[in-house]
Amino acid sequence: MSETIHLNLRIWRQKNEGDKGRFETYDMPGVSTHMSFLEMLDVLNDKLIKENQDPVAFDHDCREGICGMCSMYINGRAHGPLKGTTTCQLHMRHFQNGETVTIEPWRAEAFPVIKDLVVDRTAFEKIIQAGGYISVSTGNAVDANAIPIEKAKSDEAFDAAACIGCGACVAACKNASAMLFMAAKVSQLALLPQGDAERKVRVLKMMEAHDDAGFGSCTNTGACEAECPKEISISHIARFNREYVMASLGTEVTKK
Ligand code: SF4
Ligand code: FES
């Protein structure tokens, strides 16, 4: 395989939330196949800055698949063509010489575009503020093994905790629902004894914050699971729904 490829980039440019936005094309010869996708955008931006043009705004932080910031659509797929991979972990060897690569921000009413590829995900913060926390008594840290937890439960809670809050599930959903994100947070807490104190109010408050933020309803299409870079299972949505119904009825929820 050649060490470099020549790409034609089609990138969404939008000055601010009020701007209509449009695609602009950029010729990118000599892209190293060893670069990450974000490094390729860095090279483009260096070039744009040298030419006194406005660089493309995009979000990133860890570049290790942890923070969830590097959210963008690449050729119609959230985080690009590779399953279970964030944009920052995607490498240019997965693109073909001469390919046109279309790059867009998330499209969802609850995630307004701030600039170019950067969207405002404050709506996720509001859901977490509403119920994504646990109450802890102050004092010395409890010994790590003081509360025994079954292996199967801790594994499932750990899988749910892998959600990085990137928002791909919302962007991929035709209803722009944030159910997978919310269900991952609820599962993580509902499966562990530490999450018991707020168990009933959590789901109710989070659902209210979800709807207030303008996210849509879940119709179980599975698009969220297919595009999630952390492969969070939609079975967590089933747990969320169970928790929600029981909390609405004021009934004790049995842990499953
Ligand atoms: S559930 Fe997956 S797609 Fe949705 S925010 Fe979490 S990591 Fe991202
Ligand atoms: S930059 Fe942090 S997950 Fe991609």
mmCIF file of C-alpha atoms and ligand atoms in Angstrom:
data_model
loop_
_atom_site.group_PDB
_atom_site.id
_atom_site.type_symbol
_atom_site.label_atom_id
_atom_site.label_comp_id
_atom_site.label_asym_id
_atom_site.label_seq_id
_atom_site.Cartn_x
_atom_site.Cartn_y
_atom_site.Cartn_z
ATOM 1 C CA MET A 1 0.000 0.000 0.000
ATOM 2 C CA SER A 2 1.193 3.498 -0.873
ATOM 3 C CA GLU A 3 2.427 5.536 2.093
ATOM 4 C CA THR A 4 0.452 8.595 0.976
ATOM 5 C CA ILE A 5 -2.968 9.190 -0.568
ATOM 6 C CA HIS A 6 -4.588 12.119 -2.343
ATOM 7 C CA LEU A 7 -7.974 13.141 -0.949
ATOM 8 C CA ASN A 8 -10.705 15.563 -1.856
ATOM 9 C CA LEU A 9 -12.211 16.861 1.398
ATOM 10 C CA ARG A 10 -15.787 18.176 1.492
ATOM 11 C CA ILE A 11 -16.148 19.933 4.835
ATOM 12 C CA TRP A 12 -19.142 21.659 6.418
ATOM 13 C CA ARG A 13 -18.256 25.287 7.172
ATOM 14 C CA GLN A 14 -20.561 27.347 9.367
ATOM 15 C CA LYS A 15 -19.511 30.604 11.047
ATOM 16 C CA ASN A 16 -21.894 30.367 13.985
ATOM 17 C CA GLU A 17 -25.257 28.988 15.086
ATOM 18 C CA GLY A 18 -27.157 31.557 13.027
ATOM 19 C CA ASP A 19 -25.186 30.993 9.798
ATOM 20 C CA LYS A 20 -26.827 28.742 7.168
ATOM 21 C CA GLY A 21 -23.553 26.904 6.509
ATOM 22 C CA ARG A 22 -22.296 25.215 3.348
ATOM 23 C CA PHE A 23 -19.855 22.562 2.150
ATOM 24 C CA GLU A 24 -16.406 23.682 0.987
ATOM 25 C CA THR A 25 -13.931 21.477 -0.816
ATOM 26 C CA TYR A 26 -10.213 21.181 -0.094
ATOM 27 C CA ASP A 27 -7.602 19.381 -2.172
ATOM 28 C CA MET A 28 -5.357 17.282 0.116
ATOM 29 C CA PRO A 29 -2.425 15.646 -1.702
ATOM 30 C CA GLY A 30 0.245 13.658 0.182
ATOM 31 C CA VAL A 31 -1.841 12.521 3.162
ATOM 32 C CA SER A 32 0.222 9.980 5.138
ATOM 33 C CA THR A 33 -1.685 6.730 5.674
ATOM 34 C CA HIS A 34 -0.083 6.564 9.148
ATOM 35 C CA MET A 35 -1.835 9.740 10.283
ATOM 36 C CA SER A 36 -4.965 9.731 12.399
ATOM 37 C CA PHE A 37 -8.033 11.470 10.987
ATOM 38 C CA LEU A 38 -7.567 14.391 13.391
ATOM 39 C CA GLU A 39 -3.884 14.713 12.437
ATOM 40 C CA MET A 40 -5.017 14.948 8.818
ATOM 41 C CA LEU A 41 -7.325 17.828 9.830
ATOM 42 C CA ASP A 42 -4.404 19.415 11.739
ATOM 43 C CA VAL A 43 -2.345 19.350 8.526
ATOM 44 C CA LEU A 44 -5.227 20.918 6.601
ATOM 45 C CA ASN A 45 -5.553 23.642 9.257
ATOM 46 C CA ASP A 46 -1.796 24.410 9.176
ATOM 47 C CA LYS A 47 -2.155 24.888 5.427
ATOM 48 C CA LEU A 48 -5.258 27.100 5.798
ATOM 49 C CA ILE A 49 -3.552 29.262 8.456
ATOM 50 C CA LYS A 50 -0.474 29.723 6.222
ATOM 51 C CA GLU A 51 -2.827 30.850 3.438
ATOM 52 C CA ASN A 52 -4.537 33.325 5.823
ATOM 53 C CA GLN A 53 -7.766 31.323 5.717
ATOM 54 C CA ASP A 54 -9.991 30.411 8.651
ATOM 55 C CA PRO A 55 -9.024 26.936 10.007
ATOM 56 C CA VAL A 56 -11.744 24.294 10.369
ATOM 57 C CA ALA A 57 -13.083 24.245 13.947
ATOM 58 C CA PHE A 58 -13.390 20.724 15.366
ATOM 59 C CA ASP A 59 -13.549 19.334 18.900
ATOM 60 C CA HIS A 60 -10.893 17.052 20.381
ATOM 61 C CA ASP A 61 -9.208 16.488 23.699
ATOM 62 C CA CYS A 62 -7.759 13.094 24.670
ATOM 63 C CA ARG A 63 -7.216 11.684 21.143
ATOM 64 C CA GLU A 64 -7.323 8.265 22.829
ATOM 65 C CA GLY A 65 -11.014 7.345 22.523
ATOM 66 C CA ILE A 66 -11.814 8.440 26.079
ATOM 67 C CA CYS A 67 -13.293 11.940 26.163
ATOM 68 C CA GLY A 68 -15.947 11.753 23.423
ATOM 69 C CA MET A 69 -15.113 15.180 22.032
ATOM 70 C CA CYS A 70 -14.039 14.233 18.491
ATOM 71 C CA SER A 71 -17.592 13.919 17.236
ATOM 72 C CA MET A 72 -18.253 14.290 13.518
ATOM 73 C CA TYR A 73 -19.893 12.540 10.590
ATOM 74 C CA ILE A 74 -17.458 11.076 8.066
ATOM 75 C CA ASN A 75 -18.925 9.873 4.785
ATOM 76 C CA GLY A 76 -22.374 9.598 6.365
ATOM 77 C CA ARG A 77 -21.216 7.546 9.371
ATOM 78 C CA ALA A 78 -20.877 8.810 12.931
ATOM 79 C CA HIS A 79 -17.111 8.672 13.748
ATOM 80 C CA GLY A 80 -16.425 7.273 10.272
ATOM 81 C CA PRO A 81 -16.492 3.839 8.664
ATOM 82 C CA LEU A 82 -14.919 1.641 11.378
ATOM 83 C CA LYS A 83 -17.132 -0.093 13.934
ATOM 84 C CA GLY A 84 -16.384 0.631 17.586
ATOM 85 C CA THR A 85 -13.908 3.396 16.752
ATOM 86 C CA THR A 86 -13.847 7.076 17.623
ATOM 87 C CA THR A 87 -12.758 9.659 15.027
ATOM 88 C CA CYS A 88 -9.470 10.215 16.897
ATOM 89 C CA GLN A 89 -8.641 6.511 16.634
ATOM 90 C CA LEU A 90 -9.464 6.293 12.940
ATOM 91 C CA HIS A 91 -6.416 6.212 10.660
ATOM 92 C CA MET A 92 -6.001 7.389 7.090
ATOM 93 C CA ARG A 93 -5.041 3.883 5.883
ATOM 94 C CA HIS A 94 -8.781 3.158 5.893
ATOM 95 C CA PHE A 95 -9.346 5.630 3.022
ATOM 96 C CA GLN A 96 -8.654 5.142 -0.676
ATOM 97 C CA ASN A 97 -6.386 7.199 -2.908
ATOM 98 C CA GLY A 98 -8.538 9.725 -4.837
ATOM 99 C CA GLU A 99 -11.480 9.385 -2.431
ATOM 100 C CA THR A 100 -13.855 12.255 -1.650
ATOM 101 C CA VAL A 101 -14.353 12.428 2.120
ATOM 102 C CA THR A 102 -17.401 14.310 3.378
ATOM 103 C CA ILE A 103 -17.121 15.656 6.935
ATOM 104 C CA GLU A 104 -20.103 17.117 8.808
ATOM 105 C CA PRO A 105 -21.096 17.992 12.383
ATOM 106 C CA TRP A 106 -23.752 16.055 14.340
ATOM 107 C CA ARG A 107 -27.197 17.050 13.104
ATOM 108 C CA ALA A 108 -29.683 17.233 15.978
ATOM 109 C CA GLU A 109 -31.839 20.050 17.309
ATOM 110 C CA ALA A 110 -30.545 19.468 20.842
ATOM 111 C CA PHE A 111 -26.920 19.848 19.617
ATOM 112 C CA PRO A 112 -26.773 23.243 17.856
ATOM 113 C CA VAL A 113 -23.701 23.860 15.697
ATOM 114 C CA ILE A 114 -21.354 26.371 17.360
ATOM 115 C CA LYS A 115 -18.895 26.529 14.464
ATOM 116 C CA ASP A 116 -18.010 24.226 11.542
ATOM 117 C CA LEU A 117 -17.835 20.714 13.084
ATOM 118 C CA VAL A 118 -18.261 21.786 16.729
ATOM 119 C CA VAL A 119 -21.654 21.278 18.354
ATOM 120 C CA ASP A 120 -22.935 22.330 21.762
ATOM 121 C CA ARG A 121 -23.597 19.223 23.898
ATOM 122 C CA THR A 122 -24.750 21.113 27.001
ATOM 123 C CA ALA A 123 -27.997 19.120 26.740
ATOM 124 C CA PHE A 124 -26.055 16.001 27.842
ATOM 125 C CA GLU A 125 -24.688 17.909 30.842
ATOM 126 C CA LYS A 126 -28.245 18.823 31.820
ATOM 127 C CA ILE A 127 -29.275 15.148 31.773
ATOM 128 C CA ILE A 128 -26.306 14.256 33.989
ATOM 129 C CA GLN A 129 -27.024 17.153 36.352
ATOM 130 C CA ALA A 130 -30.625 15.933 36.613
ATOM 131 C CA GLY A 131 -29.787 12.395 37.753
ATOM 132 C CA GLY A 132 -26.362 11.114 36.775
ATOM 133 C CA TYR A 133 -24.859 11.233 40.252
ATOM 134 C CA ILE A 134 -24.841 9.344 43.545
ATOM 135 C CA SER A 135 -25.052 10.595 47.130
ATOM 136 C CA VAL A 136 -22.029 9.806 49.254
ATOM 137 C CA SER A 137 -21.467 10.514 52.919
ATOM 138 C CA THR A 138 -18.425 12.632 53.583
ATOM 139 C CA GLY A 139 -15.569 11.220 55.609
ATOM 140 C CA ASN A 140 -12.766 8.804 54.883
ATOM 141 C CA ALA A 141 -12.771 6.955 51.594
ATOM 142 C CA VAL A 142 -14.443 3.566 51.942
ATOM 143 C CA ASP A 143 -12.221 0.537 51.443
ATOM 144 C CA ALA A 144 -12.485 -0.481 47.778
ATOM 145 C CA ASN A 145 -13.640 -4.016 48.593
ATOM 146 C CA ALA A 146 -16.041 -3.098 51.417
ATOM 147 C CA ILE A 147 -19.143 -3.742 49.294
ATOM 148 C CA PRO A 148 -19.018 -7.083 47.452
ATOM 149 C CA ILE A 149 -20.658 -6.928 44.009
ATOM 150 C CA GLU A 150 -21.456 -9.936 41.833
ATOM 151 C CA LYS A 151 -19.054 -10.316 38.912
ATOM 152 C CA ALA A 152 -21.813 -10.391 36.257
ATOM 153 C CA LYS A 153 -23.332 -7.164 37.618
ATOM 154 C CA SER A 154 -20.045 -5.345 37.953
ATOM 155 C CA ASP A 155 -19.119 -6.398 34.404
ATOM 156 C CA GLU A 156 -22.399 -5.080 33.015
ATOM 157 C CA ALA A 157 -22.109 -1.835 34.984
ATOM 158 C CA PHE A 158 -18.574 -1.485 33.671
ATOM 159 C CA ASP A 159 -19.746 -2.014 30.071
ATOM 160 C CA ALA A 160 -22.351 0.741 30.537
ATOM 161 C CA ALA A 161 -19.724 3.008 32.108
ATOM 162 C CA ALA A 162 -17.736 2.813 28.860
ATOM 163 C CA CYS A 163 -20.089 5.458 27.373
ATOM 164 C CA ILE A 164 -17.973 8.522 26.597
ATOM 165 C CA GLY A 165 -20.880 10.938 26.026
ATOM 166 C CA CYS A 166 -19.929 11.591 22.421
ATOM 167 C CA GLY A 167 -23.486 11.926 21.116
ATOM 168 C CA ALA A 168 -23.124 9.595 18.106
ATOM 169 C CA CYS A 169 -26.237 7.742 19.270
ATOM 170 C CA VAL A 170 -28.262 10.960 19.022
ATOM 171 C CA ALA A 171 -26.806 11.904 15.647
ATOM 172 C CA ALA A 172 -27.446 8.432 14.208
ATOM 173 C CA CYS A 173 -31.042 8.236 15.454
ATOM 174 C CA LYS A 174 -33.772 9.412 13.076
ATOM 175 C CA ASN A 175 -35.636 10.744 16.138
ATOM 176 C CA ALA A 176 -32.486 12.329 17.631
ATOM 177 C CA SER A 177 -33.169 10.397 20.826
ATOM 178 C CA ALA A 178 -30.556 10.306 23.594
ATOM 179 C CA MET A 179 -31.930 7.081 25.084
ATOM 180 C CA LEU A 180 -28.752 5.026 24.628
ATOM 181 C CA PHE A 181 -26.628 7.663 26.367
ATOM 182 C CA MET A 182 -29.148 8.050 29.175
ATOM 183 C CA ALA A 183 -29.703 4.297 29.522
ATOM 184 C CA ALA A 184 -25.950 3.685 29.787
ATOM 185 C CA LYS A 185 -25.726 6.155 32.685
ATOM 186 C CA VAL A 186 -28.796 4.709 34.420
ATOM 187 C CA SER A 187 -27.607 1.098 33.998
ATOM 188 C CA GLN A 188 -24.199 1.904 35.396
ATOM 189 C CA LEU A 189 -25.753 3.340 38.561
ATOM 190 C CA ALA A 190 -28.805 1.079 38.873
ATOM 191 C CA LEU A 191 -26.692 -2.083 38.842
ATOM 192 C CA LEU A 192 -24.516 -0.996 41.749
ATOM 193 C CA PRO A 193 -25.526 -0.601 45.405
ATOM 194 C CA GLN A 194 -23.999 2.890 45.428
ATOM 195 C CA GLY A 195 -26.688 3.990 42.961
ATOM 196 C CA ASP A 196 -29.631 2.923 45.112
ATOM 197 C CA ALA A 197 -30.294 6.153 47.025
ATOM 198 C CA GLU A 198 -31.497 8.135 43.996
ATOM 199 C CA ARG A 199 -32.696 5.138 42.031
ATOM 200 C CA LYS A 200 -36.342 6.146 41.638
ATOM 201 C CA VAL A 201 -35.942 9.884 41.122
ATOM 202 C CA ARG A 202 -32.968 9.428 38.793
ATOM 203 C CA VAL A 203 -34.859 8.004 35.815
ATOM 204 C CA LEU A 204 -37.769 10.405 36.201
ATOM 205 C CA LYS A 205 -35.548 13.485 36.403
ATOM 206 C CA MET A 206 -33.275 12.377 33.576
ATOM 207 C CA MET A 207 -36.235 11.662 31.298
ATOM 208 C CA GLU A 208 -37.647 15.108 32.026
ATOM 209 C CA ALA A 209 -34.289 16.759 31.232
ATOM 210 C CA HIS A 210 -34.034 14.646 28.044
ATOM 211 C CA ASP A 211 -37.436 15.800 26.762
ATOM 212 C CA ASP A 212 -36.887 19.423 27.825
ATOM 213 C CA ALA A 213 -33.630 19.516 25.850
ATOM 214 C CA GLY A 214 -35.471 18.605 22.638
ATOM 215 C CA PHE A 215 -34.268 15.005 22.180
ATOM 216 C CA GLY A 216 -36.797 12.748 20.449
ATOM 217 C CA SER A 217 -38.427 9.510 21.558
ATOM 218 C CA CYS A 218 -36.822 6.106 21.088
ATOM 219 C CA THR A 219 -38.496 3.840 18.528
ATOM 220 C CA ASN A 220 -35.983 0.988 18.860
ATOM 221 C CA THR A 221 -34.406 1.266 15.410
ATOM 222 C CA GLY A 222 -31.015 0.188 16.808
ATOM 223 C CA ALA A 223 -29.139 2.892 14.846
ATOM 224 C CA CYS A 224 -27.639 4.153 18.123
ATOM 225 C CA GLU A 225 -26.081 0.795 18.997
ATOM 226 C CA ALA A 226 -24.760 0.344 15.438
ATOM 227 C CA GLU A 227 -22.928 3.690 15.476
ATOM 228 C CA CYS A 228 -21.815 3.831 19.110
ATOM 229 C CA PRO A 229 -17.993 3.861 19.204
ATOM 230 C CA LYS A 230 -18.088 2.053 22.563
ATOM 231 C CA GLU A 231 -20.611 -0.548 21.325
ATOM 232 C CA ILE A 232 -23.047 0.145 24.169
ATOM 233 C CA SER A 233 -25.890 -2.388 23.906
ATOM 234 C CA ILE A 234 -29.513 -1.291 23.470
ATOM 235 C CA SER A 235 -30.351 -3.826 26.184
ATOM 236 C CA HIS A 236 -29.539 -0.938 28.543
ATOM 237 C CA ILE A 237 -32.539 0.908 27.060
ATOM 238 C CA ALA A 238 -34.739 -2.012 28.142
ATOM 239 C CA ARG A 239 -33.393 -1.616 31.692
ATOM 240 C CA PHE A 240 -34.008 2.139 31.566
ATOM 241 C CA ASN A 241 -37.619 1.559 30.467
ATOM 242 C CA ARG A 242 -38.126 -0.960 33.268
ATOM 243 C CA GLU A 243 -36.660 1.437 35.823
ATOM 244 C CA TYR A 244 -38.806 4.265 34.439
ATOM 245 C CA VAL A 245 -42.088 2.345 34.559
ATOM 246 C CA MET A 246 -41.434 1.107 38.091
ATOM 247 C CA ALA A 247 -40.378 4.574 39.288
ATOM 248 C CA SER A 248 -43.491 6.130 37.693
ATOM 249 C CA LEU A 249 -45.685 3.598 39.489
ATOM 250 C CA GLY A 250 -43.783 4.225 42.712
ATOM 251 C CA THR A 251 -42.987 0.492 42.857
ATOM 252 C CA GLU A 252 -39.771 -0.975 44.211
ATOM 253 C CA VAL A 253 -37.512 -1.925 41.297
ATOM 254 C CA THR A 254 -35.896 -5.334 41.570
ATOM 255 C CA LYS A 255 -32.333 -5.458 40.327
ATOM 256 C CA LYS A 256 -31.899 -7.583 37.198
HETATM 257 S S1 SF4 B 1 -24.010 5.606 24.154
HETATM 258 FE FE1 SF4 B 1 -22.281 5.413 22.691
HETATM 259 S S2 SF4 B 1 -22.789 6.843 21.045
HETATM 260 FE FE2 SF4 B 1 -24.055 7.416 22.797
HETATM 261 S S3 SF4 B 1 -22.912 8.983 23.905
HETATM 262 FE FE3 SF4 B 1 -22.364 7.000 24.838
HETATM 263 S S4 SF4 B 1 -20.531 6.339 23.731
HETATM 264 FE FE4 SF4 B 1 -21.436 7.965 22.479
HETATM 265 S S1 FES B 2 -10.554 13.111 21.199
HETATM 266 FE FE1 FES B 2 -11.210 12.104 23.020
HETATM 267 S S2 FES B 2 -12.416 10.446 22.285
HETATM 268 FE FE2 FES B 2 -11.591 11.329 20.486
#
